[in-house]
CSV table of C-alpha atoms in Angstrom, one decimal:
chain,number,residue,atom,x,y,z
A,1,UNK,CA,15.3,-28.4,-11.9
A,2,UNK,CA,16.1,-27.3,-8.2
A,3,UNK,CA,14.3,-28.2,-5.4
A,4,UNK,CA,13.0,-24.7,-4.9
A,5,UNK,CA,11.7,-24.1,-8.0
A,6,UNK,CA,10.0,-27.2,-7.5
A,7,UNK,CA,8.5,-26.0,-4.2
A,8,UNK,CA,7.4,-23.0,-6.4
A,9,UNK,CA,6.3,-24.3,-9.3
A,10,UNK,CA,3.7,-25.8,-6.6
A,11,UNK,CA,3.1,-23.2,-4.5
A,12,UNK,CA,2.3,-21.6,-8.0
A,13,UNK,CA,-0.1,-24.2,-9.4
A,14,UNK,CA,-2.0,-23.9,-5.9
A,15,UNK,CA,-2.4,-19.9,-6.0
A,16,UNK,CA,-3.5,-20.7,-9.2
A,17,UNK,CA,-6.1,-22.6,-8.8
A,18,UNK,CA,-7.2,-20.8,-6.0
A,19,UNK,CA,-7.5,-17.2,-7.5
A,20,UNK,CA,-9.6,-19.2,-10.4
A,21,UNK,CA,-12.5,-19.8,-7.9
A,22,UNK,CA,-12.0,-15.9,-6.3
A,23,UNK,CA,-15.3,-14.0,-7.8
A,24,UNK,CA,-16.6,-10.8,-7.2
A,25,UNK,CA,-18.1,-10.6,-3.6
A,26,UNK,CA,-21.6,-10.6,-2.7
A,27,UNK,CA,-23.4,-7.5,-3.2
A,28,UNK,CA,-20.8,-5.6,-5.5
A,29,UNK,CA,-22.1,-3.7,-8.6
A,30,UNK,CA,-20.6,-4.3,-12.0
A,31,UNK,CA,-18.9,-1.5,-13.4
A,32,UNK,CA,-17.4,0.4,-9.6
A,33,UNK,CA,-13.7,0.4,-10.6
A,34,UNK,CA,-12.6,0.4,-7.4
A,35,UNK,CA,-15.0,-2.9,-6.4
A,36,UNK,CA,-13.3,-4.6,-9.4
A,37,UNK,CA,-10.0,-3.8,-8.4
A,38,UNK,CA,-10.4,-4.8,-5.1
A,39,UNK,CA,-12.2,-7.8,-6.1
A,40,UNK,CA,-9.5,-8.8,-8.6
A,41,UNK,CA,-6.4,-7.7,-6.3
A,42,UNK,CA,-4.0,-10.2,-5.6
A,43,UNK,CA,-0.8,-10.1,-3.3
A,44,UNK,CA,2.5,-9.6,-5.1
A,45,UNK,CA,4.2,-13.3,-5.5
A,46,UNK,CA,7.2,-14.7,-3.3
A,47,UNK,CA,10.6,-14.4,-4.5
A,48,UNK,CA,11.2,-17.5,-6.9
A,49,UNK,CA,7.5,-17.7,-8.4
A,50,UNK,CA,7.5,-14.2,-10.4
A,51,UNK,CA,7.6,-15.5,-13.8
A,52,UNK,CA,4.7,-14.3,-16.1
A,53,UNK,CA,3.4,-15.8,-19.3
A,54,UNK,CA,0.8,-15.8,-21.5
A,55,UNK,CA,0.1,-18.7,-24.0
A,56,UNK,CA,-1.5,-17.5,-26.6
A,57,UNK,CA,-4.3,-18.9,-28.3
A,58,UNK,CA,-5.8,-20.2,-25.4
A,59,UNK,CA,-8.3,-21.5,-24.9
A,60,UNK,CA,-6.9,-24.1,-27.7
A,61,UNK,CA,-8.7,-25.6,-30.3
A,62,UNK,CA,-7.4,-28.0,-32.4
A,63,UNK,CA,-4.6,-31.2,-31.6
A,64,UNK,CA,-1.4,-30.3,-33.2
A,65,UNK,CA,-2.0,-26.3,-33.4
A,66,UNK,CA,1.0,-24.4,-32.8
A,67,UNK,CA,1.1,-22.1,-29.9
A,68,UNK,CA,2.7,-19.2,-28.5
A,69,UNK,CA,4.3,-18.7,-24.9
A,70,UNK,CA,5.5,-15.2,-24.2
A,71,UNK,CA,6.6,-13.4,-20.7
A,72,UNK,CA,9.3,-12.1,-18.5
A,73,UNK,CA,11.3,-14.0,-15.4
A,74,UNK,CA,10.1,-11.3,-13.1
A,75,UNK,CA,13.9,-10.7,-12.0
A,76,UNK,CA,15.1,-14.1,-12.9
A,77,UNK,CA,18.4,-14.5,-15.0
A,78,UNK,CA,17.0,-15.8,-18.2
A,79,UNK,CA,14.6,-18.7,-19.2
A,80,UNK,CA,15.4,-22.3,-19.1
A,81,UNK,CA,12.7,-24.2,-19.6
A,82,UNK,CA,9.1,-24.6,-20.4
A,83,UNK,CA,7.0,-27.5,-19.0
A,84,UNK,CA,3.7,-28.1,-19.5
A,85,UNK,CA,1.4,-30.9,-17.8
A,86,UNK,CA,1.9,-32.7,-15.1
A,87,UNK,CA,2.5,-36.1,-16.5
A,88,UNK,CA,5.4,-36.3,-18.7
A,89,UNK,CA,4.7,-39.8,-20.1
A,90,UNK,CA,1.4,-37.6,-21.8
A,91,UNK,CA,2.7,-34.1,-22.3
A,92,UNK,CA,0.3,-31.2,-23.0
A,93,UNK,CA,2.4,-29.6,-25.6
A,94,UNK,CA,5.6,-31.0,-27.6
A,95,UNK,CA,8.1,-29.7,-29.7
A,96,UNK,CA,8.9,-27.1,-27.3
A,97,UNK,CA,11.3,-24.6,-29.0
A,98,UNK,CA,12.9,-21.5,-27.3
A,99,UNK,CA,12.8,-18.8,-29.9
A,100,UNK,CA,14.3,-16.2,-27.3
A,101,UNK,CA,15.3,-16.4,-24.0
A,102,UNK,CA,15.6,-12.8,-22.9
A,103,UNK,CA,14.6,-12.5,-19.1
A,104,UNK,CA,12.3,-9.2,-20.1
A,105,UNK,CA,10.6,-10.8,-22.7
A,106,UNK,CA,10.9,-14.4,-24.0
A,107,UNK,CA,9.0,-16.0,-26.8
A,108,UNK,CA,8.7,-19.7,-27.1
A,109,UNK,CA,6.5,-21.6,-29.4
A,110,UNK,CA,5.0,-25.3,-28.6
A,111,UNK,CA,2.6,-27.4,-30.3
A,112,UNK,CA,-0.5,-29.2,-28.9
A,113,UNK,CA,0.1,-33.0,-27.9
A,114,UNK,CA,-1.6,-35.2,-31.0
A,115,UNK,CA,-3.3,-37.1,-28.2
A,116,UNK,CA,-4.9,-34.3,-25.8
A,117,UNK,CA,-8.6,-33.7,-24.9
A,118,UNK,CA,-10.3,-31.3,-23.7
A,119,UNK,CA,-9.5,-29.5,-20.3
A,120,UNK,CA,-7.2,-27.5,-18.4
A,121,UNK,CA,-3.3,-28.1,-17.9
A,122,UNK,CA,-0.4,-26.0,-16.4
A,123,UNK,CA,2.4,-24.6,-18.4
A,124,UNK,CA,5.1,-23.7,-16.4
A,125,UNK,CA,8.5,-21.5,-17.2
A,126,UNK,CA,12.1,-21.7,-15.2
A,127,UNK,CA,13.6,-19.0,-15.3
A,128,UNK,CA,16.4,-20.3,-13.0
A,129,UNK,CA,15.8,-18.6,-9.8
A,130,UNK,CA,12.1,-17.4,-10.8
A,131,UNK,CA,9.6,-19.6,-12.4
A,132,UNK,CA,5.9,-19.1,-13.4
A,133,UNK,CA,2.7,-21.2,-14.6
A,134,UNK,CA,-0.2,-20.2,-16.1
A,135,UNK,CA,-3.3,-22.7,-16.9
A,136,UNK,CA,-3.6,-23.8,-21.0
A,137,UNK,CA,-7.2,-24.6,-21.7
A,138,UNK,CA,-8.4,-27.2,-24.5
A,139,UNK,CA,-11.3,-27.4,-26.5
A,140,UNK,CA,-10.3,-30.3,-28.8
């Protein structure tokens, strides 16, 4: 993996996190659509971290279940890989198979690592020249 997609696989982790602790301001009413959408708006990612994906169930429940990563590369050529955790001597999912690689919608399906606990982990996507990460939640 490059350098750059490095740089934003981090960058991508940190926006991340940081939109997870973004609420609703002060003072704002449920249910004003334009409150929420301000609320939940968001600028538009730098070139080389517009991957999206989903992993789908999440939050996970069980060690060994059999998940599902879907998405697009935002632009990027096609996917390459899928990572997920931050520590590759204890993975957060294995037996990571590419099922289809199309750059406008990918599929890839993963199982949960044997040896996981509860928490929250990153998954992330290379799409060469775009990549993306979204957080995996566990409720083992």
């Amino acid at each position: 993996m490059s350098k750059k997609v490095i740089t934003a696989i981090a960058g991508l982790s940190l926006t991340a996190g940081l939109l997870g602790l973004v609420g609703v301001p002060a003072g704002a009413q449920a249910g004003t659509a334009s409150q929420a959408t301000a609320a939940m708006a968001a600028p538009k990612p730098p070139k080389g971290a517009r991957a999206v994906l989903q992993v789908s169930p999440n939050p996970t429940t069980k060690r060994g279940q059999e998940v599902t990563i879907t998405g697009n590369c935002g632009g990027g050529k096609e996917l390459k890989a899928v990572l997920a955790g931050i520590n590759r001597a204890r993975p957060l999912l294995q037996n990571i198979r590419i099922i289809d690689d199309n750059p406008q919608g990918f599929v890839v399906k993963a199982t949960l690592a044997p040896t996981i606990g509860n928490g929250v982990g990153p998954v992330f996507v290379d799409c060469g020249d775009e990549a993306g990460v979204t957080l995996l939640v566990t409720h083992v």
